[in-house]
GROMACS .gro file of N, CA and C in nm:
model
  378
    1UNK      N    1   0.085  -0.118   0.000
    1UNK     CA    2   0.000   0.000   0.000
    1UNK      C    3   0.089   0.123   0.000
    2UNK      N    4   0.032   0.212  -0.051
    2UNK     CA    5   0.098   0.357  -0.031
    2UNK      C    6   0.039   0.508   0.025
    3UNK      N    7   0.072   0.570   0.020
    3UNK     CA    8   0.024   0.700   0.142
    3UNK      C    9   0.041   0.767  -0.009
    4UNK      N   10  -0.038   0.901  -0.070
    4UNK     CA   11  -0.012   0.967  -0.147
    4UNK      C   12   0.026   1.073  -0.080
    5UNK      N   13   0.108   1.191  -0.118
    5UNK     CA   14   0.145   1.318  -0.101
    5UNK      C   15   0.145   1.412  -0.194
    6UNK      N   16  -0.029   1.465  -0.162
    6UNK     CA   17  -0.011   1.568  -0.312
    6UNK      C   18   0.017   1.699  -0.267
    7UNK      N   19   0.011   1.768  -0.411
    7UNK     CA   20   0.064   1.884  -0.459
    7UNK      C   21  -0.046   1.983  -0.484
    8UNK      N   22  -0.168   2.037  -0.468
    8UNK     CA   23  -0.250   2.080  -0.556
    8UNK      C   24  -0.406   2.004  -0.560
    9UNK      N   25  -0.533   2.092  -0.561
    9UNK     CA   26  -0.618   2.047  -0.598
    9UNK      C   27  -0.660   1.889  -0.667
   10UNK      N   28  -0.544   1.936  -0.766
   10UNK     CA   29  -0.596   1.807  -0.883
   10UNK      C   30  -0.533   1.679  -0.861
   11UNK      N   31  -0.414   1.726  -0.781
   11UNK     CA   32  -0.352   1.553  -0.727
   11UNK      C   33  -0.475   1.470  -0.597
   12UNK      N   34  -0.530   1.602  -0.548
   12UNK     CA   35  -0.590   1.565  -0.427
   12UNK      C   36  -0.683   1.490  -0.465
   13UNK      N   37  -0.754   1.489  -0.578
   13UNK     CA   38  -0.862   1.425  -0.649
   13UNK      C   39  -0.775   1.317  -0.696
   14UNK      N   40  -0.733   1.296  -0.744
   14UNK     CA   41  -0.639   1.169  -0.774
   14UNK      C   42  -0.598   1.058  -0.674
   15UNK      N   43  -0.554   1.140  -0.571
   15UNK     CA   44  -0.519   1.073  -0.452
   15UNK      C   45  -0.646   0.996  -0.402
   16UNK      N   46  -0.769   1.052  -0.435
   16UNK     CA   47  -0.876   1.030  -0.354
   16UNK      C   48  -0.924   0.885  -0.438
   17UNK      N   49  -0.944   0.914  -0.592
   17UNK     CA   50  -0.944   0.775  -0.618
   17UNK      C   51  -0.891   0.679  -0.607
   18UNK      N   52  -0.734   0.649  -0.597
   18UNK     CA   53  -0.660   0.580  -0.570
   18UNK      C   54  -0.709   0.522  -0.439
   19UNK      N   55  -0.715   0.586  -0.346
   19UNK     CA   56  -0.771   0.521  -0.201
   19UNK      C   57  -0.859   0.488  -0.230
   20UNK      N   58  -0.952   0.518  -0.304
   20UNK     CA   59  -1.119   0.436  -0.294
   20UNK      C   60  -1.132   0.359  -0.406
   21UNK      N   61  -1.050   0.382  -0.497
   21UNK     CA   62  -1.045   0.274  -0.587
   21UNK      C   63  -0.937   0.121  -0.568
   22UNK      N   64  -0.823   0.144  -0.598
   22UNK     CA   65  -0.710   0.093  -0.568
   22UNK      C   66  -0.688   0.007  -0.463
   23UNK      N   67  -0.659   0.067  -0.363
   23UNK     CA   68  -0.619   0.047  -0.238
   23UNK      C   69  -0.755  -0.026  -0.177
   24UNK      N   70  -0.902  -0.003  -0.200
   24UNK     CA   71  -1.012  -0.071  -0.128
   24UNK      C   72  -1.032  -0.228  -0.206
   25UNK      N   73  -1.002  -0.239  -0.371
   25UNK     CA   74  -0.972  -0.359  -0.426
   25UNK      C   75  -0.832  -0.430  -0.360
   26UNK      N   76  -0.749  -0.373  -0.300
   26UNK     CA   77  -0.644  -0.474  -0.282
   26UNK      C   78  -0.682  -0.569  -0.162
   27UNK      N   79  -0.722  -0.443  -0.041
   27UNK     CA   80  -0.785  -0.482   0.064
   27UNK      C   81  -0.879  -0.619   0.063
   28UNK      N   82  -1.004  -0.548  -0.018
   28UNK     CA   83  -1.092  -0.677  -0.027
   28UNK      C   84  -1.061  -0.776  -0.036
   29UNK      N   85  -0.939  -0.813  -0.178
   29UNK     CA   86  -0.904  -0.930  -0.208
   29UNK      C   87  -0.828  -1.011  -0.103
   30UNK      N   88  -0.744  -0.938  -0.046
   30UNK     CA   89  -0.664  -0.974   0.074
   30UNK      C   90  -0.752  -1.023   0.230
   31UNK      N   91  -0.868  -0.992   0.238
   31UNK     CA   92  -0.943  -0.967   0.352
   31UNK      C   93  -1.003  -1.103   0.286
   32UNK      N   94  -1.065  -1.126   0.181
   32UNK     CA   95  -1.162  -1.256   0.119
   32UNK      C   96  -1.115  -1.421   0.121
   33UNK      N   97  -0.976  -1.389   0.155
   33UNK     CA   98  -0.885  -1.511   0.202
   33UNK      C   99  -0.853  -1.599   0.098
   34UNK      N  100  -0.897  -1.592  -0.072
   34UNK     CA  101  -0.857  -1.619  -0.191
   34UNK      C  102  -0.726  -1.541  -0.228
   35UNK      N  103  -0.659  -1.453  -0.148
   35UNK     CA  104  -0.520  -1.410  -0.206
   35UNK      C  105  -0.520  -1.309  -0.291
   36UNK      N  106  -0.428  -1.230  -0.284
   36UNK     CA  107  -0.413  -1.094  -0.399
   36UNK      C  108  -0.331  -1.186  -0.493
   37UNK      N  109  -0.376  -1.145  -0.592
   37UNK     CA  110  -0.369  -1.256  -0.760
   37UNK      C  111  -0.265  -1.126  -0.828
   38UNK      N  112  -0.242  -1.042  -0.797
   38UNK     CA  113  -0.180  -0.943  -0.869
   38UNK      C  114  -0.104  -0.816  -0.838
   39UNK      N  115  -0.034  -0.708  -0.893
   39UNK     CA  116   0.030  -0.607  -0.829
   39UNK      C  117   0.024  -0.497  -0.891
   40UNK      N  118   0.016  -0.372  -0.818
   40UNK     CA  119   0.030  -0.251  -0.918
   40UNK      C  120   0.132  -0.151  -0.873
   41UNK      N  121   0.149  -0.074  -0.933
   41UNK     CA  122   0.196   0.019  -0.869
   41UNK      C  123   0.355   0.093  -0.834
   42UNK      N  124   0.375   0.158  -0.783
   42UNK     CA  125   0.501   0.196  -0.745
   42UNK      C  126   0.590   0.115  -0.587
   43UNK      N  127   0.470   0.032  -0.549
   43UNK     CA  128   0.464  -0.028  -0.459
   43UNK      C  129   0.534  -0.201  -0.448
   44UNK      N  130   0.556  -0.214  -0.559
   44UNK     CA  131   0.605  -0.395  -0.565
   44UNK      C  132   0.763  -0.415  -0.578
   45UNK      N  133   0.766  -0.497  -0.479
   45UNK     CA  134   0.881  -0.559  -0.477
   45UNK      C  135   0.927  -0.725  -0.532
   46UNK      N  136   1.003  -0.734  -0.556
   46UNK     CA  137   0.991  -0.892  -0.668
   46UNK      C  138   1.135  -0.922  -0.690
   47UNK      N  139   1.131  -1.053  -0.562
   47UNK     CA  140   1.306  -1.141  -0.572
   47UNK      C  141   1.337  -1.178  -0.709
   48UNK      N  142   1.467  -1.133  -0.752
   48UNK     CA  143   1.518  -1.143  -0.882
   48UNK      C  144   1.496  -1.284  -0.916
   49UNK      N  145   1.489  -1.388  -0.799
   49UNK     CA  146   1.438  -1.541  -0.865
   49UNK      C  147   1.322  -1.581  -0.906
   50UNK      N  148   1.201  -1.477  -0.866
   50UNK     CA  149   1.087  -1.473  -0.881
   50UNK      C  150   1.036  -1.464  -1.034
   51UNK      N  151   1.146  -1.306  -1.085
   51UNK     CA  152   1.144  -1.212  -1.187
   51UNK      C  153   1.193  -1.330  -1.318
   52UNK      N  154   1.300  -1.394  -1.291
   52UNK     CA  155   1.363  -1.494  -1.368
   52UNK      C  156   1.254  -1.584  -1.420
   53UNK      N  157   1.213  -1.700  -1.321
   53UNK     CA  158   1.122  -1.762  -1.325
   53UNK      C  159   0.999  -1.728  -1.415
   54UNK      N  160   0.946  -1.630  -1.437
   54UNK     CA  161   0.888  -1.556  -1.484
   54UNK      C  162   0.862  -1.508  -1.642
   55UNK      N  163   1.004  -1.517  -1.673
   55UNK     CA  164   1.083  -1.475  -1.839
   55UNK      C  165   1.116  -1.377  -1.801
   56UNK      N  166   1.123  -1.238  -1.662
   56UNK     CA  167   1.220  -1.190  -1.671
   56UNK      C  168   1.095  -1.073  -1.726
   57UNK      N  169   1.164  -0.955  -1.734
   57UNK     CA  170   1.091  -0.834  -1.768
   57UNK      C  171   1.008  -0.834  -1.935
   58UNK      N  172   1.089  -0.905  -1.964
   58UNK     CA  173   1.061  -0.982  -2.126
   58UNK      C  174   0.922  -0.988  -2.180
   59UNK      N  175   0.855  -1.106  -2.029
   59UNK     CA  176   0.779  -1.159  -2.043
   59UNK      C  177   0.614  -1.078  -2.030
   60UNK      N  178   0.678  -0.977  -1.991
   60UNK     CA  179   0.546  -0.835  -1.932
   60UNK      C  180   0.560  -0.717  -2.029
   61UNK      N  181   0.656  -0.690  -2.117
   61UNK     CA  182   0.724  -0.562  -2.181
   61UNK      C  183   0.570  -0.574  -2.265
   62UNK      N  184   0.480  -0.666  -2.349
   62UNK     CA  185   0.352  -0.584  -2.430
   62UNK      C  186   0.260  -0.567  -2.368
   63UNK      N  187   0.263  -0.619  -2.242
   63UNK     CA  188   0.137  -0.623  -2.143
   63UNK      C  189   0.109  -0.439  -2.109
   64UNK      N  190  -0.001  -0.384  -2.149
   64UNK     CA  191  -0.083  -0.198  -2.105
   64UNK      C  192  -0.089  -0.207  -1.961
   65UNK      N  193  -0.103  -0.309  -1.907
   65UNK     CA  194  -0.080  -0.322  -1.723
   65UNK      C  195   0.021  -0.422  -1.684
   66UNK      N  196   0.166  -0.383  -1.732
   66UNK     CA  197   0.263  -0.452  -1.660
   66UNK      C  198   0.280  -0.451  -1.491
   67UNK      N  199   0.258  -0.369  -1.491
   67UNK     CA  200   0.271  -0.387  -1.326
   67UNK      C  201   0.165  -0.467  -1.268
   68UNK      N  202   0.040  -0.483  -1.300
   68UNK     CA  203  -0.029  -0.646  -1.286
   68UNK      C  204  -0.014  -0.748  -1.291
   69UNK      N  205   0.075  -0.709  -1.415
   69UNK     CA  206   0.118  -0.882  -1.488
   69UNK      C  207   0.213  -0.909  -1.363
   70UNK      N  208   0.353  -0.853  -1.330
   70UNK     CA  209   0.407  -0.909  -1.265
   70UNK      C  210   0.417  -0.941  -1.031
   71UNK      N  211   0.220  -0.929  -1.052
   71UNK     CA  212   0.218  -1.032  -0.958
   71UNK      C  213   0.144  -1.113  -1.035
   72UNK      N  214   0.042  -1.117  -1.117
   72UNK     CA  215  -0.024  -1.222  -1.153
   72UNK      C  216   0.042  -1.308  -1.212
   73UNK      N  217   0.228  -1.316  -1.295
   73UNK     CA  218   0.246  -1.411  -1.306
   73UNK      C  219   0.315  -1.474  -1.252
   74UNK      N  220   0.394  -1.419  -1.147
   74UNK     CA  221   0.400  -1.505  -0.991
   74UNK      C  222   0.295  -1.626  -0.996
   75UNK      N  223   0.210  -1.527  -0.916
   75UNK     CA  224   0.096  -1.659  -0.877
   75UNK      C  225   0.089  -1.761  -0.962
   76UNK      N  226   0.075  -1.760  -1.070
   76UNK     CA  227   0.012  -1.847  -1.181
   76UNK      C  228   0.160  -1.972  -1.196
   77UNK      N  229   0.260  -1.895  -1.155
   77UNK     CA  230   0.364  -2.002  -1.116
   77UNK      C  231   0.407  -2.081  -0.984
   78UNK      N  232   0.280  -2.085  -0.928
   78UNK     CA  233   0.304  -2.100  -0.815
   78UNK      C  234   0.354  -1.996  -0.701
   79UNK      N  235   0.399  -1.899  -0.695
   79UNK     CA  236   0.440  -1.808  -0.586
   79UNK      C  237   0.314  -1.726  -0.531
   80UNK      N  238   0.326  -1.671  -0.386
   80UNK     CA  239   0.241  -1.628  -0.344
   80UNK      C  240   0.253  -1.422  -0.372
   81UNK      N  241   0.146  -1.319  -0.326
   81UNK     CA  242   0.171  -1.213  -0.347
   81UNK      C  243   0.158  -1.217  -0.179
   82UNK      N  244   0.231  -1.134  -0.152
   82UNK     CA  245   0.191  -1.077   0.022
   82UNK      C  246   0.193  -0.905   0.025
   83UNK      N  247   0.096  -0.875   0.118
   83UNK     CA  248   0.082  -0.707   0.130
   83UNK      C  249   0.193  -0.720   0.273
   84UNK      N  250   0.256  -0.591   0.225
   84UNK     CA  251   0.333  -0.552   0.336
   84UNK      C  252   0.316  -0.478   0.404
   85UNK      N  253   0.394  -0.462   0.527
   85UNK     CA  254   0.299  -0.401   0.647
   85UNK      C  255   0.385  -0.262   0.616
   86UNK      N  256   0.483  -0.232   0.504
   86UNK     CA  257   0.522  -0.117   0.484
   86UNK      C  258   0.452  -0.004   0.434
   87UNK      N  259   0.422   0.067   0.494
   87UNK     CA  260   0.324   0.238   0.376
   87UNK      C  261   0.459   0.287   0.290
   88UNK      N  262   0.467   0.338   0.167
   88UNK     CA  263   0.526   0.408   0.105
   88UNK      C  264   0.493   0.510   0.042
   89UNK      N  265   0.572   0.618   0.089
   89UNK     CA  266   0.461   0.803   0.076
   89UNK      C  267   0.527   0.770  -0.089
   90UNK      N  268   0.412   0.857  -0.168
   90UNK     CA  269   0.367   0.861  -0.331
   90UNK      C  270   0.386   0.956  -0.350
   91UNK      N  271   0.465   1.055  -0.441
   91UNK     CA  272   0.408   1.242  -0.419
   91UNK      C  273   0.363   1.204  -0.535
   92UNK      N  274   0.224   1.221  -0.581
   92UNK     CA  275   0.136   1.274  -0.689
   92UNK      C  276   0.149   1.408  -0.693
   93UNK      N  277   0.206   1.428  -0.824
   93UNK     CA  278   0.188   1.563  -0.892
   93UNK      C  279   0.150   1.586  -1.031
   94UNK      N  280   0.036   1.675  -1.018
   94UNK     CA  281  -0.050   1.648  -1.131
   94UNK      C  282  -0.036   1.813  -1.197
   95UNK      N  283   0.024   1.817  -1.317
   95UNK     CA  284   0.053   1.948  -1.325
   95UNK      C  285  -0.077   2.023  -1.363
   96UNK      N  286  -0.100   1.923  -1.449
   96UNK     CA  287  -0.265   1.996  -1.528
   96UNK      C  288  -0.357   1.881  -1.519
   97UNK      N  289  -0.501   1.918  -1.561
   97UNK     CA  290  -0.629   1.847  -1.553
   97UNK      C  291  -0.606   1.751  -1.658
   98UNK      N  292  -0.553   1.799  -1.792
   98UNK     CA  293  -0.542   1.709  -1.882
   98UNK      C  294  -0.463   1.582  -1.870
   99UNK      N  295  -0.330   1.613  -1.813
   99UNK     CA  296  -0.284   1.475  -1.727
   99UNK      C  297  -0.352   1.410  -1.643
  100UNK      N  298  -0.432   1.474  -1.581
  100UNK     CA  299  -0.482   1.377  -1.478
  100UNK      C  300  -0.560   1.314  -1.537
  101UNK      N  301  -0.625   1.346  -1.671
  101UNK     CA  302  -0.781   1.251  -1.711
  101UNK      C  303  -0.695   1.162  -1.797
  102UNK      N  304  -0.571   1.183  -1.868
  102UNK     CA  305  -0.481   1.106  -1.969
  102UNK      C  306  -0.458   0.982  -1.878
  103UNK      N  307  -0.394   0.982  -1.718
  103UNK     CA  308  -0.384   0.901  -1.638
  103UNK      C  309  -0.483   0.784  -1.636
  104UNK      N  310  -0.577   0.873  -1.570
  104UNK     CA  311  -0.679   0.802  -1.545
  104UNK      C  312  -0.767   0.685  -1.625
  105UNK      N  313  -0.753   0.761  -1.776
  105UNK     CA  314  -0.794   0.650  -1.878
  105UNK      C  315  -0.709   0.578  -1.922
  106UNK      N  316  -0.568   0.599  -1.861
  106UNK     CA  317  -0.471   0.492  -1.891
  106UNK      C  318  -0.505   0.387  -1.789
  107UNK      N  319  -0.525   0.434  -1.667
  107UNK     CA  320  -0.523   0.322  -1.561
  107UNK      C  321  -0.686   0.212  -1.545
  108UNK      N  322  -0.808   0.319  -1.575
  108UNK     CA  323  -0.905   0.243  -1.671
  108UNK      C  324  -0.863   0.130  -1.753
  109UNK      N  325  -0.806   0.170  -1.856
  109UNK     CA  326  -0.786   0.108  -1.951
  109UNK      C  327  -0.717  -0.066  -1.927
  110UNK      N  328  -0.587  -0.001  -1.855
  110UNK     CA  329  -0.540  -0.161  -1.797
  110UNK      C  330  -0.615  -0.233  -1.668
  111UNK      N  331  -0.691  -0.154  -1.621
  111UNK     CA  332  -0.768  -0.232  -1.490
  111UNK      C  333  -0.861  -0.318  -1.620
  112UNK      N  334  -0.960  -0.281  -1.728
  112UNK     CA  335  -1.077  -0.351  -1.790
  112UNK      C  336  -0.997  -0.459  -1.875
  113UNK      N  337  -0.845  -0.443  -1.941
  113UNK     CA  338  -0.754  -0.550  -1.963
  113UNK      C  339  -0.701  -0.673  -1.888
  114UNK      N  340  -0.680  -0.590  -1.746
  114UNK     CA  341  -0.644  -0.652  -1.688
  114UNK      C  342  -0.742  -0.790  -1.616
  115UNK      N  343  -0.865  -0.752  -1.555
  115UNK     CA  344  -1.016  -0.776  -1.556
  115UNK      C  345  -1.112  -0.805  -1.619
  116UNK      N  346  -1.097  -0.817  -1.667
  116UNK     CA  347  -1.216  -0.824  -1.772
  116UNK      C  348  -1.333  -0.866  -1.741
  117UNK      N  349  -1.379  -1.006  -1.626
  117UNK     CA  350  -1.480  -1.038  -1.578
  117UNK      C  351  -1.555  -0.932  -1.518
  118UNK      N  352  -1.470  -0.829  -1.450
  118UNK     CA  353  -1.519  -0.706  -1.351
  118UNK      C  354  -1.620  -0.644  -1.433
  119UNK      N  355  -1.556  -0.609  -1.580
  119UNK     CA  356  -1.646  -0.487  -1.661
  119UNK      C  357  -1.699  -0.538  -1.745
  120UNK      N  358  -1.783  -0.676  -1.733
  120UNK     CA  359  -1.879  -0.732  -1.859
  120UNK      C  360  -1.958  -0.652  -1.856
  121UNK      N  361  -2.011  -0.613  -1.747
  121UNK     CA  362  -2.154  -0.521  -1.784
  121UNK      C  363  -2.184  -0.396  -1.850
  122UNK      N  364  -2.033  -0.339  -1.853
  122UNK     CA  365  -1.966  -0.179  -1.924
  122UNK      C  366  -1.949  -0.185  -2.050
  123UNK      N  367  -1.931  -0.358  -2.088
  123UNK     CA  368  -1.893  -0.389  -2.219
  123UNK      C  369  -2.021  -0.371  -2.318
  124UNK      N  370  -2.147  -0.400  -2.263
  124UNK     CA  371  -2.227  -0.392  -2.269
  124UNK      C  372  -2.329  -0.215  -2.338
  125UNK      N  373  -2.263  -0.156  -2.272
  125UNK     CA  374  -2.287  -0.025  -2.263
  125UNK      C  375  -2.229   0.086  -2.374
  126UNK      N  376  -2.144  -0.014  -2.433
  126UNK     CA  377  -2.064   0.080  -2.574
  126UNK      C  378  -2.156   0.082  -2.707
   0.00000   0.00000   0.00000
């Protein structure tokens, strides 16, 4: 998990989804006792034997949500994900609005890639 530290109005809104988005999915999954299946963030750490095992950065470089891929393909090799009891402060700085919505539909974008079961019903809606 991480602590954000913003800069400005528009990080503060940012920050805010992240906690209610982000951070309340990791929780859940972790709290549901089925295991966090995956990783995001500025937040992951990953034993170089893990990374190997894996194919190595290689194996994530076309993936739009690499930083997912490499807990989900841990798991899928057998390894576990664990949340750490470490916070790590974030400074979000969002210079303009237009970054922040560019973000945001980037991180959209790889959560409904990443997920896909989550947003059948959105799929729906196009």
């Amino acid at each position: 998990m991480y602590r954000t530290l913003t800069q400005g109005w528009i990080s503060i809104l940012e920050a805010i989804s992240t906690t209610t988005e982000f951070h309340a999915g990791v929780l859940v999954s972790n709290i549901q006792g089925n295991g966090i299946k995956y990783a995001f963030g500025s937040t992951i750490v990953i034993p170089k034997k893990v990374l190997e095992a894996i194919g190595g950065f290689e194996a994530i470089a076309d993936y739009l949500a690499d930083d997912f891929q490499l807990g989900y393909l841990p798991v899928q090799a057998g390894y576990k994900v664990v949340l750490s009891d470490y916070i790590v402060d974030h400074v979000q700085i969002s210079n303009n609005l237009v970054d922040a919505i560019r973000r945001q539909i980037r991180w959209a974008r790889g959560k409904r890639v990443s997920r896909p079961w989550g947003y059948v019903g959105v799929n729906y809606l196009h």
